[in-house]
Short mmCIF file of C-alpha atoms in Angstrom, two decimals:
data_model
loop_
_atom_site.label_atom_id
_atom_site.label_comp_id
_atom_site.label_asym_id
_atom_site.label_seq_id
_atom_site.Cartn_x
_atom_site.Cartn_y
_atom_site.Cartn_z
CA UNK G 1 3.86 -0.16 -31.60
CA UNK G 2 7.12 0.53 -33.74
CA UNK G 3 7.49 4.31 -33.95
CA UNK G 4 5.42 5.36 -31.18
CA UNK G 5 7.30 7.63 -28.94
CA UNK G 6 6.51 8.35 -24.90
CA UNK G 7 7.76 11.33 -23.06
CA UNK G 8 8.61 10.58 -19.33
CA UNK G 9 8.82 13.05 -16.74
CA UNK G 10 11.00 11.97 -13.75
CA UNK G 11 11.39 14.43 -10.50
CA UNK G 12 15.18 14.09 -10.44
CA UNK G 13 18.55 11.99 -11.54
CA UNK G 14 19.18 10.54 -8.20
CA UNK G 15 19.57 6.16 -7.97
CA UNK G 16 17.23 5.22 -5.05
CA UNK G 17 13.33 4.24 -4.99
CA UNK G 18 11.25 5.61 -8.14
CA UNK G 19 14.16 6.80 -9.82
CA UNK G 20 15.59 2.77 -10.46
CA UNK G 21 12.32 1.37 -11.39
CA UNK G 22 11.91 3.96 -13.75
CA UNK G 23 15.43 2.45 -15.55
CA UNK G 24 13.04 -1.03 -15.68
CA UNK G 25 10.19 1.08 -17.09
CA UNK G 26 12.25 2.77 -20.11
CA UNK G 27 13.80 -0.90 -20.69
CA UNK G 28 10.47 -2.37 -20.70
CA UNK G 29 9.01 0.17 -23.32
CA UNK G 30 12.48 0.65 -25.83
CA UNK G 31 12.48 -2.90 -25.49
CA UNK G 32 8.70 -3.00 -27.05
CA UNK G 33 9.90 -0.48 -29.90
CA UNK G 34 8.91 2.75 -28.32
CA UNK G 35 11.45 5.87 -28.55
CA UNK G 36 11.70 6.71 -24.99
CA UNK G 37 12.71 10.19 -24.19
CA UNK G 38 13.16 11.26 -20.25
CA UNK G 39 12.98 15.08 -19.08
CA UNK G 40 14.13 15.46 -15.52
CA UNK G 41 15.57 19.33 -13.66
CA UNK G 42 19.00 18.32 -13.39
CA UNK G 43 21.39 16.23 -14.62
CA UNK G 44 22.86 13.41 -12.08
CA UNK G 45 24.36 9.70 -11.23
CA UNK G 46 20.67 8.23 -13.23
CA UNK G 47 21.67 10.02 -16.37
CA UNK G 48 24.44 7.68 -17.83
CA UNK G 49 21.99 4.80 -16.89
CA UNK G 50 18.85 5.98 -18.57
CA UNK G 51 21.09 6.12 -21.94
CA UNK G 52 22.50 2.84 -21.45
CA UNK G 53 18.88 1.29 -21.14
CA UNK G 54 18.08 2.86 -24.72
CA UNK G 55 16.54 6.25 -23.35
CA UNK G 56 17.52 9.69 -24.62
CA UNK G 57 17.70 11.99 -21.82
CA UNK G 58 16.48 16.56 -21.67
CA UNK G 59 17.13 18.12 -18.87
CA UNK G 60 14.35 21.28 -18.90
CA UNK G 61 13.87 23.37 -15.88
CA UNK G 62 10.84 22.61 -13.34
CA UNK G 63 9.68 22.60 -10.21
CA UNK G 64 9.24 19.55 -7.83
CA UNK G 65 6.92 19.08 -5.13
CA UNK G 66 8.76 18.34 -1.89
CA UNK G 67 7.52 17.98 1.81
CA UNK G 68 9.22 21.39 2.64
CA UNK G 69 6.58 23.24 -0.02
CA UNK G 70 3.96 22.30 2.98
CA UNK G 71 4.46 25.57 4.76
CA UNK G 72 2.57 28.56 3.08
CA UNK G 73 5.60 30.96 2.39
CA UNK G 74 7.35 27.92 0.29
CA UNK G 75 3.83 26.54 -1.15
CA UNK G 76 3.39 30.00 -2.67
CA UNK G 77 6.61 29.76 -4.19
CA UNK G 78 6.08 26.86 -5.47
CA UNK G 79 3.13 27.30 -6.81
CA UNK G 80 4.94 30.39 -8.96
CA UNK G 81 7.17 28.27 -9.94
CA UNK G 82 4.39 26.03 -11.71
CA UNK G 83 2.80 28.88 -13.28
CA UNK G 84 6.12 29.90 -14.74
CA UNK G 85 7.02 26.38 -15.95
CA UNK G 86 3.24 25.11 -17.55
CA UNK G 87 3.90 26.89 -20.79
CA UNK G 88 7.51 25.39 -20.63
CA UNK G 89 6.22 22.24 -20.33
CA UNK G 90 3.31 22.38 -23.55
CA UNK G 91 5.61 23.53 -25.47
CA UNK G 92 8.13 20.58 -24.91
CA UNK G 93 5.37 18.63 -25.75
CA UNK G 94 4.21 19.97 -29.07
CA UNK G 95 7.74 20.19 -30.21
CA UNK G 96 8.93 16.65 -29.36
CA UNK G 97 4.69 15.20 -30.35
CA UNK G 98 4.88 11.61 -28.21
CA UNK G 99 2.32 9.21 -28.62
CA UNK G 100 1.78 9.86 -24.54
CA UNK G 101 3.23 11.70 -21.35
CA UNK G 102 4.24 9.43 -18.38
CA UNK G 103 4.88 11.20 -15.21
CA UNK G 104 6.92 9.08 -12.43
CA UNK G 105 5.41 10.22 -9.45
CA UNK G 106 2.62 12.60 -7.82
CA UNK G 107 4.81 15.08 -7.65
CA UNK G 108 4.84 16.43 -10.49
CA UNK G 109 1.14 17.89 -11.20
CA UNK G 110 2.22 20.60 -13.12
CA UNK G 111 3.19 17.89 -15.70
CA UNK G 112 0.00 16.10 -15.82
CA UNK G 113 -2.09 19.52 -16.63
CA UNK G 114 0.71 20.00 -19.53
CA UNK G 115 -0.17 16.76 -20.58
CA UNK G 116 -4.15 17.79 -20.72
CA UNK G 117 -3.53 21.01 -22.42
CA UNK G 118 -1.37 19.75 -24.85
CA UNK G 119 -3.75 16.90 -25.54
CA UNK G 120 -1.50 14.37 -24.84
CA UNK G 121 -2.59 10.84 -23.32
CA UNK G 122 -0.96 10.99 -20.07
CA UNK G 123 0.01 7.97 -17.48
CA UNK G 124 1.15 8.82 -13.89
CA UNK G 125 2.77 6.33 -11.87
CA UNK G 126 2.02 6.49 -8.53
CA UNK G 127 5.27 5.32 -6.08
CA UNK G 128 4.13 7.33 -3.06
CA UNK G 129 1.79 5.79 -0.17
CA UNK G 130 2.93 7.81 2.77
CA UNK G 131 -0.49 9.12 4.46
CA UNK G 132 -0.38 12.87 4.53
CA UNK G 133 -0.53 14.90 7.53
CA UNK G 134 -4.10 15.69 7.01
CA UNK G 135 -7.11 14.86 4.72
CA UNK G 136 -6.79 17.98 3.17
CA UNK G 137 -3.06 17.79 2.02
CA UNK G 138 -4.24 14.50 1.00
CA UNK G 139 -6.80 15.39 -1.22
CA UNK G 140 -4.86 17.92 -2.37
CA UNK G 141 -1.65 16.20 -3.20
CA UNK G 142 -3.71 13.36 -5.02
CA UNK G 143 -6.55 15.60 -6.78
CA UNK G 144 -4.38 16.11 -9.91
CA UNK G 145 -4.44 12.40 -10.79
CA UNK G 146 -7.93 13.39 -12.17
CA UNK G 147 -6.16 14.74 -14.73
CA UNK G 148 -4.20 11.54 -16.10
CA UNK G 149 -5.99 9.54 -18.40
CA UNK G 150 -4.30 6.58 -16.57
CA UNK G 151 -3.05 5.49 -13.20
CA UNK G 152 -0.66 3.25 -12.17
CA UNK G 153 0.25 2.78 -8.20
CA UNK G 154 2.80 0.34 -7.07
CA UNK G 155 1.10 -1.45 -4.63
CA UNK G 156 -2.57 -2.21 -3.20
CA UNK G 157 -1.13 -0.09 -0.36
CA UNK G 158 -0.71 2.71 -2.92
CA UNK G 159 -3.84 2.55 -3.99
CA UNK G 160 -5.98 2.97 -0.56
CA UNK G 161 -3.33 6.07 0.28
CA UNK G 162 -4.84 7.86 -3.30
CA UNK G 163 -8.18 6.94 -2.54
CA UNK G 164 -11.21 8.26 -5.40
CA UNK G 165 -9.03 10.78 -6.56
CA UNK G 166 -7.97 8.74 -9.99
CA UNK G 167 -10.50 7.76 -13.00
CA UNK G 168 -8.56 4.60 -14.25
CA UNK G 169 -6.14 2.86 -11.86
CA UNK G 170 -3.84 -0.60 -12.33
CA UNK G 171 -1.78 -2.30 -9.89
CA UNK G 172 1.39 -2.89 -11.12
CA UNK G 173 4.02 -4.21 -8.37
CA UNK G 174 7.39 -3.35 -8.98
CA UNK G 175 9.77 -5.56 -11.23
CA UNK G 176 13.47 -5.74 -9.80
CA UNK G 177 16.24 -7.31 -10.80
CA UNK G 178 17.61 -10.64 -9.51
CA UNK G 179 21.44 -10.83 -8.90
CA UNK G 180 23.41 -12.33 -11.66
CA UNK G 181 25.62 -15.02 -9.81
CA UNK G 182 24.12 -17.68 -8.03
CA UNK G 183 23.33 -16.74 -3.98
CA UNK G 184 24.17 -19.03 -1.22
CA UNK G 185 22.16 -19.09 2.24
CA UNK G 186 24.81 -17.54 5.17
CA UNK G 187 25.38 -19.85 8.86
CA UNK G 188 24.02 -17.93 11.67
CA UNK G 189 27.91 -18.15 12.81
CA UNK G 190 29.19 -15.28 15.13
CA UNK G 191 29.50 -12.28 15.12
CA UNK G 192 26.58 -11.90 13.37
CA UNK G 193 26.57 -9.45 10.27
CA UNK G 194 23.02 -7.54 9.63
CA UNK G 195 22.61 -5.09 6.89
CA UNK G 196 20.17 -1.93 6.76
CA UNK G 197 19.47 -0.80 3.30
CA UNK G 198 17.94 2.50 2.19
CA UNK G 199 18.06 5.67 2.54
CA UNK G 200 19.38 7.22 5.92
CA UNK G 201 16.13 9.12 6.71
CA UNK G 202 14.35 9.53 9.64
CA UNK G 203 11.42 7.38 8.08
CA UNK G 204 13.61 4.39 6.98
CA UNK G 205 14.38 4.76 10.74
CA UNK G 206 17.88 3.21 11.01
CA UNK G 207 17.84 4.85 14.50
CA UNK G 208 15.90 2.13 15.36
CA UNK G 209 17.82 -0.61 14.19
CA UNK G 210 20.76 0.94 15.68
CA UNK G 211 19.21 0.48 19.49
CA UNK G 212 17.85 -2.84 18.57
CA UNK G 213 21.82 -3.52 18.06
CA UNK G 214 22.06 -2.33 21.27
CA UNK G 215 19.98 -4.47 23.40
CA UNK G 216 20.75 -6.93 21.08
CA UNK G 217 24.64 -6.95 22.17
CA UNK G 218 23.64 -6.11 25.79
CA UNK G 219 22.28 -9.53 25.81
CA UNK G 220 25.23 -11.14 24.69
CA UNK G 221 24.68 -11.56 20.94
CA UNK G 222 27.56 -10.50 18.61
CA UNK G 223 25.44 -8.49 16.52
CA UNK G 224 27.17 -6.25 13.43
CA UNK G 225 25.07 -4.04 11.56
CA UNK G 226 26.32 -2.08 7.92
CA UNK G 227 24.44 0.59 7.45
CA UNK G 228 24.18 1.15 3.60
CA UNK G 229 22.63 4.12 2.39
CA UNK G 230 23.65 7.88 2.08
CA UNK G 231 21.59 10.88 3.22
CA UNK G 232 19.25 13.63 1.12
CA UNK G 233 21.34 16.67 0.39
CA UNK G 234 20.36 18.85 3.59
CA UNK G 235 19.76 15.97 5.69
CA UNK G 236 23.06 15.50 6.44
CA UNK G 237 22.23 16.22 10.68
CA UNK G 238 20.68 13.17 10.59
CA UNK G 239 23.46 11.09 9.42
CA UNK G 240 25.70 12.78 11.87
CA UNK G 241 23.12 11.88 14.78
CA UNK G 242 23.53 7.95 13.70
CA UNK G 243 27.38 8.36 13.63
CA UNK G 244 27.43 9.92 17.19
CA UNK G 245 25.07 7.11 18.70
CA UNK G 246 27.40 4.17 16.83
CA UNK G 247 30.20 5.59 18.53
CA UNK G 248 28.83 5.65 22.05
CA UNK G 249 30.27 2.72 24.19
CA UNK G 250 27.43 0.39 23.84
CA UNK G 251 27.98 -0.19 20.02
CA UNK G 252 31.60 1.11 19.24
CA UNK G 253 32.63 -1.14 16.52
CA UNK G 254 29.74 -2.42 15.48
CA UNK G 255 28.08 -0.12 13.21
CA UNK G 256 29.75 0.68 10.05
CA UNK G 257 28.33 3.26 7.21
CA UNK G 258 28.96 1.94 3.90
CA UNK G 259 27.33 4.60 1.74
CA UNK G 260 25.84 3.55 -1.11
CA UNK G 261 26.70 0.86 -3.22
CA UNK G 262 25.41 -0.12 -6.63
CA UNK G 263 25.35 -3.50 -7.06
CA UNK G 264 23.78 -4.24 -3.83
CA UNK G 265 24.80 -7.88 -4.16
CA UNK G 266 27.99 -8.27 -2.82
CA UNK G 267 27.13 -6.55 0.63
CA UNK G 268 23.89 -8.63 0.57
CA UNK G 269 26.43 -12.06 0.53
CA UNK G 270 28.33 -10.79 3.08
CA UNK G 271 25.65 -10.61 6.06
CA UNK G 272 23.56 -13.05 7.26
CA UNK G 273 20.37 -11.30 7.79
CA UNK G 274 18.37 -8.11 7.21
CA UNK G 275 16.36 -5.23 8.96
CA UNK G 276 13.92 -3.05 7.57
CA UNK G 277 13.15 -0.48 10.25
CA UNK G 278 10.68 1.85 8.30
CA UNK G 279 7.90 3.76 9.40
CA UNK G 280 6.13 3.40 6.09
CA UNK G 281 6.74 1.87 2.81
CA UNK G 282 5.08 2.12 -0.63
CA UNK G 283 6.40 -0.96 -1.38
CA UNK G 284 10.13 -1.90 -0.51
CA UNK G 285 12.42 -2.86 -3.06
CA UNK G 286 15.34 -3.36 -0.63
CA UNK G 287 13.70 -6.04 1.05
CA UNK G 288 12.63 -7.78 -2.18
CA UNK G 289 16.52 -7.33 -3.30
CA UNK G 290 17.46 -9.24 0.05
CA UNK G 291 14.25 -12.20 -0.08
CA UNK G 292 16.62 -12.44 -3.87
CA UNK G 293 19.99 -13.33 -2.13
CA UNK G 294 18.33 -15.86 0.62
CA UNK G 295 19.04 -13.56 3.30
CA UNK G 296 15.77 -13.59 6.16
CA UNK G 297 14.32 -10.08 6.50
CA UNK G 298 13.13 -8.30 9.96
CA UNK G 299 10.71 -5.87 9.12
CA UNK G 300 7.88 -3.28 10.26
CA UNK G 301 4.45 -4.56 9.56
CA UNK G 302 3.47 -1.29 7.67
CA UNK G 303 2.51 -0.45 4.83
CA UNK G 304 4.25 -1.97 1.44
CA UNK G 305 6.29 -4.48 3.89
CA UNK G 306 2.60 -6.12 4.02
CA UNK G 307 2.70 -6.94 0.33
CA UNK G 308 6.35 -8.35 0.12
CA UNK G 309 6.10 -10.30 3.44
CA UNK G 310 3.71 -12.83 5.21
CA UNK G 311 4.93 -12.88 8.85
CA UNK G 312 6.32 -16.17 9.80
CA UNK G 313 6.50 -17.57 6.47
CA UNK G 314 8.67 -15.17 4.17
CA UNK G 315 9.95 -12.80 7.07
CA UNK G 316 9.09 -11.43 10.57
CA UNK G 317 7.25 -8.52 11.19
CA UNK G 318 7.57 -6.46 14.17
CA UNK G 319 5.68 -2.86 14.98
CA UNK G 320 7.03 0.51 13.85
CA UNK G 321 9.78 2.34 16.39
CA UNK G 322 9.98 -0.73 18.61
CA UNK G 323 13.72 -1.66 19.01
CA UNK G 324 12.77 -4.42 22.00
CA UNK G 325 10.15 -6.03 19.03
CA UNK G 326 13.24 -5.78 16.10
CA UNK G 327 15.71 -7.39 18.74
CA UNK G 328 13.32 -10.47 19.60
CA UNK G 329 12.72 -10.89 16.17
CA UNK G 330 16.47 -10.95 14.99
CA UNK G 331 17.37 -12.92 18.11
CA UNK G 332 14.68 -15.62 17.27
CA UNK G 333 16.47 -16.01 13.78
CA UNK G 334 19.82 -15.96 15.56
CA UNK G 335 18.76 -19.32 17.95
CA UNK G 336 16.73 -20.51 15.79
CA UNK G 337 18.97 -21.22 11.96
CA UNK G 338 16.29 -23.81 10.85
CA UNK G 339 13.17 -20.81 10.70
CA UNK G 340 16.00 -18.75 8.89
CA UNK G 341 16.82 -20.24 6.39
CA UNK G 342 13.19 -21.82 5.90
CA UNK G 343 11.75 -17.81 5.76
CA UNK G 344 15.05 -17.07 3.14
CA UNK G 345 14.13 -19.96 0.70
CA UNK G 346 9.67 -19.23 1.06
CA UNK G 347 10.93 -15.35 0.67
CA UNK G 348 13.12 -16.67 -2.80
CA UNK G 349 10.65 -18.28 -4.31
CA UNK G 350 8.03 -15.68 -3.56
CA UNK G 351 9.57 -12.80 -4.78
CA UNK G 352 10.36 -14.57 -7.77
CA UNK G 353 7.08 -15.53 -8.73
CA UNK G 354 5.81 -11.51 -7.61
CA UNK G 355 8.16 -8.99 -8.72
CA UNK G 356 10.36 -10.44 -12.12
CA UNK G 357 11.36 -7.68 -14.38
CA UNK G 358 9.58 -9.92 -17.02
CA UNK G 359 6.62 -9.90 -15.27
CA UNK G 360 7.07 -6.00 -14.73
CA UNK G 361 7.54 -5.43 -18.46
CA UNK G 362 4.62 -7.31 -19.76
CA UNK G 363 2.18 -5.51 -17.41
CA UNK G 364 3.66 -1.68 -17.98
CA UNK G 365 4.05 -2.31 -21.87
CA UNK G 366 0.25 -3.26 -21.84
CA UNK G 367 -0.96 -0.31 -19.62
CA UNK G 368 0.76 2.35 -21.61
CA UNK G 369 -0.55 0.40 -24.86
CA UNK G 370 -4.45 0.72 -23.76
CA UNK G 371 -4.05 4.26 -23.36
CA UNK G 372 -2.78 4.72 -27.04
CA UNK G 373 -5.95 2.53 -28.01
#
């Protein structure tokens, strides 16, 4: 495929969820000889990254779907916004000519109709699986995937949320990177050092890993938690709400907010276990990044969690917003060192053998090449 160049549309330049994997996607095709070119709206921290991984990077106004749009005033505005940017978009298209148009995410649908009027083969990649608020944002949100000429979702969990709204759909689980030192398992010794990774977002729910702390210390277990993670711009209420609660008597000096930090590995070494609070997942990378450093993972058994995780055997899953549930489970691993490190080395080997960047590569390179066919 030497020659062939692919256009990728990404929503933004931010360095959490869709935005990383898409670095593993542009390595995966320059790596099989395609010219890789990535458009996002604004410049940002994934910029300097995307060039180092062979990409060359335009930034070209356009509008991004965002929960917000969901209320009529802003939905009209957005959908002026689209209108204005369509013609923006075809002619981007006919002036760079790529062999196809990959679109990183749903939300983006203004891309994918480019894409069909500029006669361009077009992939979307499909990281979302949160179920809308009704069937009719639903279809709604998912209808333009009719007009890609290929689908790929993240997860099997991703694929139920889109439903029949795609022609031509592969599963293609995520490929992360392993860390590049060796990992050690971590002693259950005290105090007790958990980690919360992700975003801090009402839906990654640290709240609820905070008052699983909580009871956890009110039952005499040292329990430390690092919160690592920073806030959406606008979201920054929530954040304060978490530093308010950490500072009220029952957990003063146990929470800490670490921001985030890129490599994960080094605040992955220093805790001995993990909690994924979230109230949905497409997938998880976070907790395949902690299965990768040996460290046993406390999740919710929802969504994507279901596809990284098989309770008992590489992690324990607990119910959504249950802090009583998350402190049980992280207790249990606590008294019981043996299970821990048992669920760490399963969760290792697992993750290995599911989500390798090699694995990742292979499987992308040969989805965008049967659309070129």
């Amino acid at each position: 495929m030497a020659g062939r160049t692919i256009l990728i549309a990404n929503p933004s330049a931010d360095v959490y969820g869709s935005d990383l994997q898409l670095l593993e996607s542009v390595s995966a095709l320059a790596g099989a000889d395609y010219r890789v070119l990535v458009t996002m709206p604004s410049d940002g921290p994934l910029t300097a990254r995307l060039r180092d991984r062979g990409a060359e990077v335009l930034l070209i106004d356009y509008p991004v779907l965002r929960k917000a749009h969901l209320s009529p005033l802003r939905f009209l505005g957005l959908v002026g916004a689209a209108i204005v940017a369509v013609p923006r978009l075809v002619w981007l298209l006919r002036q760079t000519v790529p062999d196809a148009l990959y679109v990183n995410t749903v939300t983006l649908p203004w891309w994918l109709l480019a894409g069909r009027l500029a006669r361009v083969p077009t992939l979307c990649h499909v990281h979302e699986a949160e179920a809308p608020s009704s069937q009719l944002i639903g279809r709604a949100l998912f209808a333009p995937l009719r007009l890609a000429n290929q689908v790929i979702v993240v997860s099997r969990t991703a694929l139920d949320a889109i439903g029949p709204a795609a022609r031509r759909v592969s599963v293609i689980y995520n490929g992360v990177p392993q860390p590049d030192e060796p990992v050690h398992p971590a002693p259950m010794t005290s105090p007790v050092r958990a980690v919360c990774v992700g975003r801090l977002s009402a839906r990654k729910a640290p709240h609820v890993a905070l008052e699983a702390v909580a009871l956890l210390r009110s039952r005499g277990y040292d329990v430390q938690l690092e919160l690592i993670g920073s806030v959406f711009a606008g979201n920054e209420a929530y954040e304060q709400q978490l530093r308010e609660r950490a500072a009220r008597p029952d957990l003063a000096g146990a929470i800490s907010f670490a921001g985030y930090c890129s490599p994960i590995w080094p605040k992955l070494a220093a805790a001995q276990l993990a909690i994924q609070p979230s109230y949905n997942e497409s997938l998880g990378n976070a907790v395949i990044e902690e299965q990768y450093a040996l460290r046993p993972v406390v999740a919710t058994g929802v969504y994507g969690h279901l596809e990284s995780i098989v309770d008992q055997q590489t992690g324990l899953l607990v119910p959504p917003d249950d802090p009583e549930a998350l402190a049980t489970a992280v207790a249990r691993l606590i008294d019981e060192p043996e299970l821990a490190a048992r669920i760490a080395e399963a969760a290792r080997r697992s993750a290995q053998e599911k989500f390798s960047v090699e694995r990742y590569a292979t499987e992308l390179v040969a989805c965008v090449e049967g659309v070129l066919r």
